[in-house]
PDB file of C-alpha atoms in Angstrom:
ATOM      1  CA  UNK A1183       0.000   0.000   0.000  1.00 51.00           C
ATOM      2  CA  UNK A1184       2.782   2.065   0.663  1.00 43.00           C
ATOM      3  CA  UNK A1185       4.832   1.504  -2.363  1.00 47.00           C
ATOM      4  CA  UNK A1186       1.726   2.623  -4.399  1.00 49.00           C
ATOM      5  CA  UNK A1187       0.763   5.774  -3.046  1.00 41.00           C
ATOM      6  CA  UNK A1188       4.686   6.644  -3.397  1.00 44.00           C
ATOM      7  CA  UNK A1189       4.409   5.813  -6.818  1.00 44.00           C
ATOM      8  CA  UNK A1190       1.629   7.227  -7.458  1.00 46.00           C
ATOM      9  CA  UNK A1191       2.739  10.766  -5.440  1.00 36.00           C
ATOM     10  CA  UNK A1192       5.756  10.573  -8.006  1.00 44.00           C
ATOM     11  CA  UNK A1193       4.288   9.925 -11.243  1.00 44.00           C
ATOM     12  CA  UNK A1194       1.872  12.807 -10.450  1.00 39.00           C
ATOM     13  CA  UNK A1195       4.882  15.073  -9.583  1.00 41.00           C
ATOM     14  CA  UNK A1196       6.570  14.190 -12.550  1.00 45.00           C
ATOM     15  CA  UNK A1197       3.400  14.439 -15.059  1.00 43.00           C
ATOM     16  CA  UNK A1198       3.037  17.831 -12.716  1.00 35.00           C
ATOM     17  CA  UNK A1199       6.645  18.983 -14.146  1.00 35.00           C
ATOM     18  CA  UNK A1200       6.022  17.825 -17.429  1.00 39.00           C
ATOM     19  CA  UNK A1201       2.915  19.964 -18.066  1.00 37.00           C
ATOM     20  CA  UNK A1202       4.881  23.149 -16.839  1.00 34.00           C
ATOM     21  CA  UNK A1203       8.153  22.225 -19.215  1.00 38.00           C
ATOM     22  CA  UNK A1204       5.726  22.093 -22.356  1.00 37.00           C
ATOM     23  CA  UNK A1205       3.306  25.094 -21.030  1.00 40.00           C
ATOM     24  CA  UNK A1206       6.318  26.963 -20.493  1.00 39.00           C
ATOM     25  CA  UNK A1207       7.803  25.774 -24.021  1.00 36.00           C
ATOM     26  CA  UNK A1208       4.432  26.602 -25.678  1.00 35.00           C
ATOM     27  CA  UNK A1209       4.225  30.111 -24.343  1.00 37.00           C
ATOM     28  CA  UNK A1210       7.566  30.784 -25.496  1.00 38.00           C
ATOM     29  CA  UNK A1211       6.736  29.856 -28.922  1.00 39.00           C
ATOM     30  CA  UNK A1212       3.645  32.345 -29.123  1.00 41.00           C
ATOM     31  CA  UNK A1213       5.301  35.735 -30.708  1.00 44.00           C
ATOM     32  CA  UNK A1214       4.723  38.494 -28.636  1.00 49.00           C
ATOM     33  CA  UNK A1215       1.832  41.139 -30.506  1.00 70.00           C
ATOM     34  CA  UNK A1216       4.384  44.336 -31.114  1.00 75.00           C
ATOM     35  CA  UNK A1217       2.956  47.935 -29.477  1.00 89.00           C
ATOM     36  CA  UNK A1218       2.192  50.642 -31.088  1.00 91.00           C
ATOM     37  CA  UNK A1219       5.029  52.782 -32.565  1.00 95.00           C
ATOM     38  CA  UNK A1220       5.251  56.975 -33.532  1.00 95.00           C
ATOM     39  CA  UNK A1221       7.619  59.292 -34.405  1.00 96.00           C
ATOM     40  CA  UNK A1222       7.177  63.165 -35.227  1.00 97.00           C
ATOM     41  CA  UNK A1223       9.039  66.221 -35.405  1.00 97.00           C
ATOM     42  CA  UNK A1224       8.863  69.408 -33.337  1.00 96.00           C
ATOM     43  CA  UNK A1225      10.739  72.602 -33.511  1.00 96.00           C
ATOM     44  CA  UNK A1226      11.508  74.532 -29.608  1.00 95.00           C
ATOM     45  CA  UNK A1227      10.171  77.661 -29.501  1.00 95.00           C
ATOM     46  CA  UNK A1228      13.574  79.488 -28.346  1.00 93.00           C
ATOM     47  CA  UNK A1229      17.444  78.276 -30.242  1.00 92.00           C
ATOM     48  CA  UNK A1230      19.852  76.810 -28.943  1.00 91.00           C
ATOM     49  CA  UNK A1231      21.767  79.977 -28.836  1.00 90.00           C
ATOM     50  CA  UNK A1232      19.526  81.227 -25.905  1.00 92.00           C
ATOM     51  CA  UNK A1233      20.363  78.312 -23.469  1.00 92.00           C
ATOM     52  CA  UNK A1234      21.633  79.365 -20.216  1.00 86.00           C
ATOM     53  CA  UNK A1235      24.146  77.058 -19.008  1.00 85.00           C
ATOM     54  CA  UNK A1236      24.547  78.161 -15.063  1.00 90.00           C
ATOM     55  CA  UNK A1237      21.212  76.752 -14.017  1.00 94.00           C
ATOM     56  CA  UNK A1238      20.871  76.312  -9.879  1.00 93.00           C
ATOM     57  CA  UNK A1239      17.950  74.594  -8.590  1.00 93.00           C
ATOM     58  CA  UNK A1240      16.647  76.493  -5.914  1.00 92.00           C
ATOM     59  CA  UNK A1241      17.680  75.335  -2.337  1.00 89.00           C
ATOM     60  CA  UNK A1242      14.822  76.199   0.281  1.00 89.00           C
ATOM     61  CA  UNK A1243      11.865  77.469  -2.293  1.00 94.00           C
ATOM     62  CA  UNK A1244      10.082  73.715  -1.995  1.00 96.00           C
ATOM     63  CA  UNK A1245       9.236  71.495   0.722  1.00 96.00           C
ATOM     64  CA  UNK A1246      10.854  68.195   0.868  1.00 97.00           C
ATOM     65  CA  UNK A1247      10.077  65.262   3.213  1.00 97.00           C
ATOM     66  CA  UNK A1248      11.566  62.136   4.590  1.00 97.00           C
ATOM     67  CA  UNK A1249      10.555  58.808   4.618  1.00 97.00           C
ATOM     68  CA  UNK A1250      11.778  54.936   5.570  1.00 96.00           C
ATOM     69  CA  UNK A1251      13.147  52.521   2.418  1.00 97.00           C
ATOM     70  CA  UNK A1252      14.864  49.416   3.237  1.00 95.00           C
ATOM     71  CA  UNK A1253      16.143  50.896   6.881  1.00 94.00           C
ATOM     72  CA  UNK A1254      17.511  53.926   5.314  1.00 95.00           C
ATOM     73  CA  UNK A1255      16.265  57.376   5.199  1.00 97.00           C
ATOM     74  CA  UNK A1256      15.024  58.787   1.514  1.00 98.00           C
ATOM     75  CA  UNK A1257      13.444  62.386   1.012  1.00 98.00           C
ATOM     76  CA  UNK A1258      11.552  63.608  -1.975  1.00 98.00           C
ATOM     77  CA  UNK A1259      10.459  67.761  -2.728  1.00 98.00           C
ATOM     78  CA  UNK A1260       6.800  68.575  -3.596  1.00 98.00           C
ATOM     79  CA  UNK A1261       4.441  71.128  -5.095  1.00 97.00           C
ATOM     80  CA  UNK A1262       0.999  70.304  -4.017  1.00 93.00           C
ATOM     81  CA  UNK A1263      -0.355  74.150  -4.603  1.00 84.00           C
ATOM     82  CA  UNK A1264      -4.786  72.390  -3.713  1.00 80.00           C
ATOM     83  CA  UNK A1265      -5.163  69.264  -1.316  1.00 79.00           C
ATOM     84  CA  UNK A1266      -7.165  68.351  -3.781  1.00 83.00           C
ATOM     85  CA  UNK A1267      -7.145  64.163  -3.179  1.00 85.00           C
ATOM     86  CA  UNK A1268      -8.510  63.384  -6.918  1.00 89.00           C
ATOM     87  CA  UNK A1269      -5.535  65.146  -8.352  1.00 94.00           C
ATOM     88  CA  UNK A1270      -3.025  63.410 -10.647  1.00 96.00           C
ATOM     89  CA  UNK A1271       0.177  62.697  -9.161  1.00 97.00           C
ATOM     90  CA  UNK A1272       3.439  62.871 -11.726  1.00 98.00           C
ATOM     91  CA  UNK A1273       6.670  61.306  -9.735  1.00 98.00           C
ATOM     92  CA  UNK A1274       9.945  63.173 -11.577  1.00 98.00           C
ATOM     93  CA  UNK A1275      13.318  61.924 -11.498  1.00 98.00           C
ATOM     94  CA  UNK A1276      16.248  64.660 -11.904  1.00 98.00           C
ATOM     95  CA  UNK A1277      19.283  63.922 -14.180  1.00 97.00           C
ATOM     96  CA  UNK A1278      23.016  63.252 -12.571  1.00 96.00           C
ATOM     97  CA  UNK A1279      24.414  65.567  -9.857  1.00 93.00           C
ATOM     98  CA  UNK A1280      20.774  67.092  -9.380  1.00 96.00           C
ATOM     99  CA  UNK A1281      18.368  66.352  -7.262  1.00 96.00           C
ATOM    100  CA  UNK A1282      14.206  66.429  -6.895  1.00 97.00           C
ATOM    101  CA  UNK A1283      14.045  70.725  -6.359  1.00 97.00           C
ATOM    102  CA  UNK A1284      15.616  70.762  -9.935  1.00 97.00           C
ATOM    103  CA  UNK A1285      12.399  69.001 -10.911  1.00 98.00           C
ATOM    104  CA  UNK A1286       9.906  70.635  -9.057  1.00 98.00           C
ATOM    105  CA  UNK A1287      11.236  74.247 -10.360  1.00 98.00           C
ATOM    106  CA  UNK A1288      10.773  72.933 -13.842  1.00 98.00           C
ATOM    107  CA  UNK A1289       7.465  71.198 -13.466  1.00 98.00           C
ATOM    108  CA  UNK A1290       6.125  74.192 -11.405  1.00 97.00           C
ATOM    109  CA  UNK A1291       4.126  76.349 -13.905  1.00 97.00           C
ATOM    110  CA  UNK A1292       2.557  73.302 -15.496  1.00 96.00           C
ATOM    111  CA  UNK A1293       1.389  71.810 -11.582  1.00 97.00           C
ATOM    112  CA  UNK A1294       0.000  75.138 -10.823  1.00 95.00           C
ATOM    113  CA  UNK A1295      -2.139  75.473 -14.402  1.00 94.00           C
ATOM    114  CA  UNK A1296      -3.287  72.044 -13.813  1.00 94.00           C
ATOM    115  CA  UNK A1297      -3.704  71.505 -10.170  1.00 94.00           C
ATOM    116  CA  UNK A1298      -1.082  68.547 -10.279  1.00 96.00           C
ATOM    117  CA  UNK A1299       0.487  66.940  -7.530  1.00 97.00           C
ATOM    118  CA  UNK A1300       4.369  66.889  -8.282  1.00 98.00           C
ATOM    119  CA  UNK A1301       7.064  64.785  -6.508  1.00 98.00           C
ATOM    120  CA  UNK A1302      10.516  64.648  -7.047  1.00 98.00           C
ATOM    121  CA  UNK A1303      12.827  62.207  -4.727  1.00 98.00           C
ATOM    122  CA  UNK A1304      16.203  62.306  -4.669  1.00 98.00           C
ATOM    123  CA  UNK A1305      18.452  59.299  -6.043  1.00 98.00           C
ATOM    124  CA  UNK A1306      20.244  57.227  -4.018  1.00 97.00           C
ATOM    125  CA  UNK A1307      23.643  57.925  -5.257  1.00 95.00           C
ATOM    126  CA  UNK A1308      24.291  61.439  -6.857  1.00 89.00           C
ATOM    127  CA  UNK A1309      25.590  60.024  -9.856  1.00 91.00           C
ATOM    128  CA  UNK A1310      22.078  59.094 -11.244  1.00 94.00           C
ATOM    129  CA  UNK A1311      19.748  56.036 -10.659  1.00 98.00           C
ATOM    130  CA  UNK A1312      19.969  52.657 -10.098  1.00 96.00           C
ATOM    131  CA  UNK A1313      17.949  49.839 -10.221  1.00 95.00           C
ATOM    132  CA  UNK A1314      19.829  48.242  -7.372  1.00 95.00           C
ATOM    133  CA  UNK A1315      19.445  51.513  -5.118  1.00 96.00           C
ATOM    134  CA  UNK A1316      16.209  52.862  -6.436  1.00 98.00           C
ATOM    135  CA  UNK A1317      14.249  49.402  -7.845  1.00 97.00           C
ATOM    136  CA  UNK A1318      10.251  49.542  -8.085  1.00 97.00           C
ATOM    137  CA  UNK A1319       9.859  48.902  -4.295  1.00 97.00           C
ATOM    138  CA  UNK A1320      11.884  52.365  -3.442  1.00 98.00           C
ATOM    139  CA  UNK A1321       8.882  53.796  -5.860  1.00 98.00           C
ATOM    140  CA  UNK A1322       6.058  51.267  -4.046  1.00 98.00           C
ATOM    141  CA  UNK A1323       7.121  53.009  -0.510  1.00 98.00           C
ATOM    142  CA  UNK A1324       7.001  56.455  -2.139  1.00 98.00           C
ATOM    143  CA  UNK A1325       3.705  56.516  -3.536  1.00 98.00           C
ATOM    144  CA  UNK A1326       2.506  55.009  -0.034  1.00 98.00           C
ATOM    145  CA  UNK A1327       4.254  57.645   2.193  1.00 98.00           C
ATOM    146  CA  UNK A1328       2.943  60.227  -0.765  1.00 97.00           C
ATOM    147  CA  UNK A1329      -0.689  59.104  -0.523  1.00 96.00           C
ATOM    148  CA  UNK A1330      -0.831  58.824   3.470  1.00 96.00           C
ATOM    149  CA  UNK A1331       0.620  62.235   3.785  1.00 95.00           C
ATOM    150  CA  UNK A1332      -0.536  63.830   0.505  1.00 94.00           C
ATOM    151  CA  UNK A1333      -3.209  62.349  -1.263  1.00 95.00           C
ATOM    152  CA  UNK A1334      -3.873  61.657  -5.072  1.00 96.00           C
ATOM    153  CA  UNK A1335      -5.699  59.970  -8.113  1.00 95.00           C
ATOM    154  CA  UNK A1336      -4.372  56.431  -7.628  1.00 94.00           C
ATOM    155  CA  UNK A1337      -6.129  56.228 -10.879  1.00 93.00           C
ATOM    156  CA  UNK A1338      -3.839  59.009 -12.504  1.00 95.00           C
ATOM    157  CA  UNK A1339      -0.165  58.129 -11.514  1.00 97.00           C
ATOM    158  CA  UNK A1340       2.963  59.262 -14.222  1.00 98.00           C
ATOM    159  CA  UNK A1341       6.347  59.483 -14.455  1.00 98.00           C
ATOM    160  CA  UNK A1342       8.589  62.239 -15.737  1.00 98.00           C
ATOM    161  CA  UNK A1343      12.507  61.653 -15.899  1.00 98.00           C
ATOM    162  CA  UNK A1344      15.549  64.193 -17.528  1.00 98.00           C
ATOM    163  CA  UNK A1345      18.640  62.203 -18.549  1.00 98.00           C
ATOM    164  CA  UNK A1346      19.579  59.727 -16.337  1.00 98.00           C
ATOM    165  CA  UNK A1347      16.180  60.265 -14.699  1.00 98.00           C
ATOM    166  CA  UNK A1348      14.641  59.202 -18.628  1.00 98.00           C
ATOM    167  CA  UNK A1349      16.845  56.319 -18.361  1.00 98.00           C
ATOM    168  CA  UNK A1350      15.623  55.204 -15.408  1.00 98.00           C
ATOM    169  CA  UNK A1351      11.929  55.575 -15.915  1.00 98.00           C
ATOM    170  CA  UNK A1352      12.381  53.677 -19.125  1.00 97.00           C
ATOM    171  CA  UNK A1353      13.111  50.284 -16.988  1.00 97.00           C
ATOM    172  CA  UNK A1354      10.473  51.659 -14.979  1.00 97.00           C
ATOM    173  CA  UNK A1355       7.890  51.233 -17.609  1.00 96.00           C
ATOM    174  CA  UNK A1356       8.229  47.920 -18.597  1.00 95.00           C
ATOM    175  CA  UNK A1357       7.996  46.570 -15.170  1.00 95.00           C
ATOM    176  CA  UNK A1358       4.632  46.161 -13.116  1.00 94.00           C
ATOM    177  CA  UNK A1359       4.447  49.715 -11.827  1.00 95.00           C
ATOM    178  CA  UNK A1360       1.949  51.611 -10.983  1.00 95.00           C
ATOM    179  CA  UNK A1361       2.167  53.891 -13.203  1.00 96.00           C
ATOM    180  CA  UNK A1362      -0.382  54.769 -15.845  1.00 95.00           C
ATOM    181  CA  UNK A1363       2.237  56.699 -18.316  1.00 96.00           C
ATOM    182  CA  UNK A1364       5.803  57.862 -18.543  1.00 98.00           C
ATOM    183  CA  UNK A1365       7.040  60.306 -20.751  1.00 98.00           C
ATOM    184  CA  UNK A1366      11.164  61.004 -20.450  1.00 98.00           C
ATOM    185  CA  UNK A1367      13.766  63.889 -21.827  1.00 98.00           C
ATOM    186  CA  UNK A1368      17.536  63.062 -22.979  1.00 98.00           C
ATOM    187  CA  UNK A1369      17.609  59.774 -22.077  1.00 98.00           C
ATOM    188  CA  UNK A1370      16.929  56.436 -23.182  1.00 97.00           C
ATOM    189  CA  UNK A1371      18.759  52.721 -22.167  1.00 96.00           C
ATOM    190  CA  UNK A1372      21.333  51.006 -23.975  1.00 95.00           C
ATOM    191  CA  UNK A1373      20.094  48.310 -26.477  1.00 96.00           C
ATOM    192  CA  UNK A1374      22.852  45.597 -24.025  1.00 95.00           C
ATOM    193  CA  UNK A1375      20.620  46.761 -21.125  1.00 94.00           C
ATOM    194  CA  UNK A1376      16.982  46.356 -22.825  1.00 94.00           C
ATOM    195  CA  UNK A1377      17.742  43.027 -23.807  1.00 94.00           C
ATOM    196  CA  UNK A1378      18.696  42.059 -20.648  1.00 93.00           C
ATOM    197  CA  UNK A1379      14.608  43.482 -19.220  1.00 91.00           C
ATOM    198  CA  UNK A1380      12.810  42.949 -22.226  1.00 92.00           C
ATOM    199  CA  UNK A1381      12.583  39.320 -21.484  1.00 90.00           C
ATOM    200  CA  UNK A1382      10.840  39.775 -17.959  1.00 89.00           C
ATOM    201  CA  UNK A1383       8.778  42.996 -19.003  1.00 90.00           C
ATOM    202  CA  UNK A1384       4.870  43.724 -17.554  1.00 89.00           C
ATOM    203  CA  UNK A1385       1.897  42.842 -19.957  1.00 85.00           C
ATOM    204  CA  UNK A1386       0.625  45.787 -18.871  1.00 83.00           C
ATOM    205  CA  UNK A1387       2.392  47.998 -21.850  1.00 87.00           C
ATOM    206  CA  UNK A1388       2.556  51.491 -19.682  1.00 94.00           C
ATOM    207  CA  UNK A1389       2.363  53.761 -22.562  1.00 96.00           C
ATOM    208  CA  UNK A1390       6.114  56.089 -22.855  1.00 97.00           C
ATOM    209  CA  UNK A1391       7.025  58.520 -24.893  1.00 98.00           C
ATOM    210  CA  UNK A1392      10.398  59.844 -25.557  1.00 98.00           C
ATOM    211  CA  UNK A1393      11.729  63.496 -26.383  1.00 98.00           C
ATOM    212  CA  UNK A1394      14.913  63.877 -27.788  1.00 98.00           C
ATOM    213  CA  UNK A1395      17.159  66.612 -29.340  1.00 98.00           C
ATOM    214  CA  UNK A1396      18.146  66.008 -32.461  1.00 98.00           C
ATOM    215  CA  UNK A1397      21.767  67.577 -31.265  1.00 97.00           C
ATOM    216  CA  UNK A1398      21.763  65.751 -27.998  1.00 97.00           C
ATOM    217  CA  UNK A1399      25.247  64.560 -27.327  1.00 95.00           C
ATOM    218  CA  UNK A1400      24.959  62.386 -25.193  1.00 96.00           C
ATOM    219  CA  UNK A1401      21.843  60.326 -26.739  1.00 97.00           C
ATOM    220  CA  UNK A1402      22.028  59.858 -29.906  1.00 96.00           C
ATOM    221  CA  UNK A1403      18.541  59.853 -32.801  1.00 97.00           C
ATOM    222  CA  UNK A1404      19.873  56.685 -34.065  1.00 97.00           C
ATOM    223  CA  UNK A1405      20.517  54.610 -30.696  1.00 97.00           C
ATOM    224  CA  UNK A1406      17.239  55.795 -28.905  1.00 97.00           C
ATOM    225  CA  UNK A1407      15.262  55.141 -32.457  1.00 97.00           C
ATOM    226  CA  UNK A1408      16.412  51.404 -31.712  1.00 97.00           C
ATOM    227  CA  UNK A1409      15.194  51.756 -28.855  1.00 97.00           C
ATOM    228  CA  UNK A1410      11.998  52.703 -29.030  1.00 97.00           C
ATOM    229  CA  UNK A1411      11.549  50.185 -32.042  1.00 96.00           C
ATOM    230  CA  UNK A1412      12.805  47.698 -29.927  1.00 96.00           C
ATOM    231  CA  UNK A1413      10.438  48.274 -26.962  1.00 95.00           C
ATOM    232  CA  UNK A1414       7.475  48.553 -29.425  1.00 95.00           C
ATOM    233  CA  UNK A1415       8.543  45.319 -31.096  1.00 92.00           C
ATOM    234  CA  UNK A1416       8.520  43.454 -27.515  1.00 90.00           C
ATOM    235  CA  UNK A1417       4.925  45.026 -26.901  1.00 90.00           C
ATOM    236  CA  UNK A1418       4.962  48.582 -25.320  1.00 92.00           C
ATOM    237  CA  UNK A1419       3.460  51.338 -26.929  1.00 93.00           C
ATOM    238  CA  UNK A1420       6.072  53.539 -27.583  1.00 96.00           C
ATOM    239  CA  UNK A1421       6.174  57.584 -29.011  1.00 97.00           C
ATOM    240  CA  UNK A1422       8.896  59.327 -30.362  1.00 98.00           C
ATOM    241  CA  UNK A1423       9.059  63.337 -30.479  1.00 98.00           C
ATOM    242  CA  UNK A1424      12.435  64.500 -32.265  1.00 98.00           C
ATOM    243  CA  UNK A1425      13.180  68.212 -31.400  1.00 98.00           C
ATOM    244  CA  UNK A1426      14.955  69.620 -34.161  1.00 97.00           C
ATOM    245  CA  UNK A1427      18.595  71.449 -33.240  1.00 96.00           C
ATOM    246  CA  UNK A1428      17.774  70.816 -29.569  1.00 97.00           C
ATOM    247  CA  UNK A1429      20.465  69.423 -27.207  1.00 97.00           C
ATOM    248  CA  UNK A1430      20.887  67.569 -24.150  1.00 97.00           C
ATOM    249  CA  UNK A1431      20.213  71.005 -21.771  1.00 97.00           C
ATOM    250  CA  UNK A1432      16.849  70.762 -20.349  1.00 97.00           C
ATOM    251  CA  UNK A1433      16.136  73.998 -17.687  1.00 97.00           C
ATOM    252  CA  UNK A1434      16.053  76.960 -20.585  1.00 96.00           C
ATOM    253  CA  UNK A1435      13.639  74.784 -22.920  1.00 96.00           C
ATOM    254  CA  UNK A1436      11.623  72.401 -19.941  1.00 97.00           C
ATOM    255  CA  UNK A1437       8.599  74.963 -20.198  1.00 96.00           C
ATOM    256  CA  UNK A1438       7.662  73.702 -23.588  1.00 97.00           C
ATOM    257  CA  UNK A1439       9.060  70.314 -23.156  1.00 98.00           C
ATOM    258  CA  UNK A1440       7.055  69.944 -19.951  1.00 98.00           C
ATOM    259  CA  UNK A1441       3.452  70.663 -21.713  1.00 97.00           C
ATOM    260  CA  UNK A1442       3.964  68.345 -24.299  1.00 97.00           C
ATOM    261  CA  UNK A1443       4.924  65.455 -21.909  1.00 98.00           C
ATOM    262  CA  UNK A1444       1.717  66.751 -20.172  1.00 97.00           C
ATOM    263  CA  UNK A1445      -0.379  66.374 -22.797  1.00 96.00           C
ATOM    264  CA  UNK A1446       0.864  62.773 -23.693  1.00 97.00           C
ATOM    265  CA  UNK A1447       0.333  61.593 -20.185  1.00 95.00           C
ATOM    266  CA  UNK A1448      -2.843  63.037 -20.351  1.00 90.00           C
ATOM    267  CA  UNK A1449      -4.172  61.901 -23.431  1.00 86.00           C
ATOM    268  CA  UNK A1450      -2.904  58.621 -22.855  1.00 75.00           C
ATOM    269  CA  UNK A1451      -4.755  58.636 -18.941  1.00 66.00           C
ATOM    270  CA  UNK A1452      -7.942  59.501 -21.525  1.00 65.00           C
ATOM    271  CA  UNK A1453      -7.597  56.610 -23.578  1.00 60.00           C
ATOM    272  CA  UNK A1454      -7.117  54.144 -20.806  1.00 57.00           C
ATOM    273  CA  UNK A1455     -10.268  55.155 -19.260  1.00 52.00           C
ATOM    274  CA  UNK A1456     -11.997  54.101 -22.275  1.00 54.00           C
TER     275      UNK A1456
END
């Protein structure tokens, strides 16, 4: 009696491991249905020429605020102008040796026209961001110490990153966030980088669309239109706005930048509620 329920507990384990080889097998083989994929052109509203290069974010003009992530202490700056709880919420990550009031100073204006509630935390390492230091559960804890002491949309959640920030938030994206829509400036991963998170990216296909100068030097049309292909090919839904003779500099030409990303993450909030 013995001897046959043993058997019988290790055929059924082994049929059990059988059926998730070929499941597993079988899911592999079904291609993936690509996202949806657009590029366009826009032209700044001030040259080049005009950039000022000596930008300093202000150091006391926002409140910032601490709170707990993995037994260390992490703070974030906010503009939250109504208390307004059905208000969207757009999380903004700064480029290298910046940090969150760079953010809020640029995203001001367009917070205050739309009653937004901005929130910019500071990386881990001033160098830029990390998924090892700053992974989606530093962003889970934000959004819970934001809501408990804040308040927002949980239904309206977005992401805005500059540079390394835009690098960042494009890992982000493809990963079971809760956000509803990133859109990013100068930045974009490398194609070594992608490959390695494409494989393990969300279903959800968190709409993201990029904005890059055509003169950027440090991100360049060709590598970031691989990119975005790329991503759209594995299933996101991916936009591409080339700014024509814009650079990498972000703080003379955010205004404009700013209401476009807006209006993307917007839109794209629009169509989800559909």
């Amino acid at each position: 009696m013995f001897k046959t329920v043993t058997f019988s507990v290790i055929a059924l384990t082994f049929a059990f491991v059988i059926y998730l080889t070929f499941n597993n097998y079988y899911k592999a083989q079904i291609p993936l249905e690509p996202g949806e994929f657009n590029i366009t052109e826009s032209t700044l509203p001030i040259s080049a020429s005009r950039y000022k290069k000596g930008y300093k974010a202000p150091i006391s003009k926002y409140k910032s605020r601490q709170f707990n992530y993995s037994a260390k202490s992490r703070k974030y700056h906010f503009y939250e102008g109504t208390t307004d709880k059905s208000r969207p919420l757009i999380v903004l990550l700064h480029g290298s040796q910046r940090n969150g009031a760079s953010m809020i100073d640029m995203w001001e204006g367009i917070a205050r026209k739309n009653d937004l509630l901005i929130v910019a935390p500071d990386s881990w390492n001033k160098q830029g961001w990390s998924l090892r230091s700053d992974p989606l559960s530093f962003f889970n804890a934000l959004l819970e110490d934001v809501q408990t002491n804040h308040g927002f949309n949980s239904e309206k959640i977005y992401l805005f990153g500059h540079s390394s920030g835009a690098r960042h938030a494009s890992f982000i994206s493809l990963m079971d966030s809760p956000f509803h829509g990133v859109a990013v400036h100068a930045g974009a991963p490398s194609i070594k980088n992608l490959n390695i998170v494409l494989p393990s990216a969300s279903s959800r296909k968190t709409p993201i669309i990029y904005f890059l100068g055509t003169d950027d030097h440090i991100f360049n049309v060709e590598d970031t239109l691989k990119v975005a292909k790329l991503m759209a090919s594995s299933g996101q839904n991916v936009s591409l706005t080339l700014l024509k003779k814009h650079n990498h500099w972000y703080y003379t030409a955010a205004p404009y930048i700013n209401q476009k990303a807006w209006n993307f993450l917007y839109i794209s909030s629009q169509l989800r509620s559909k």
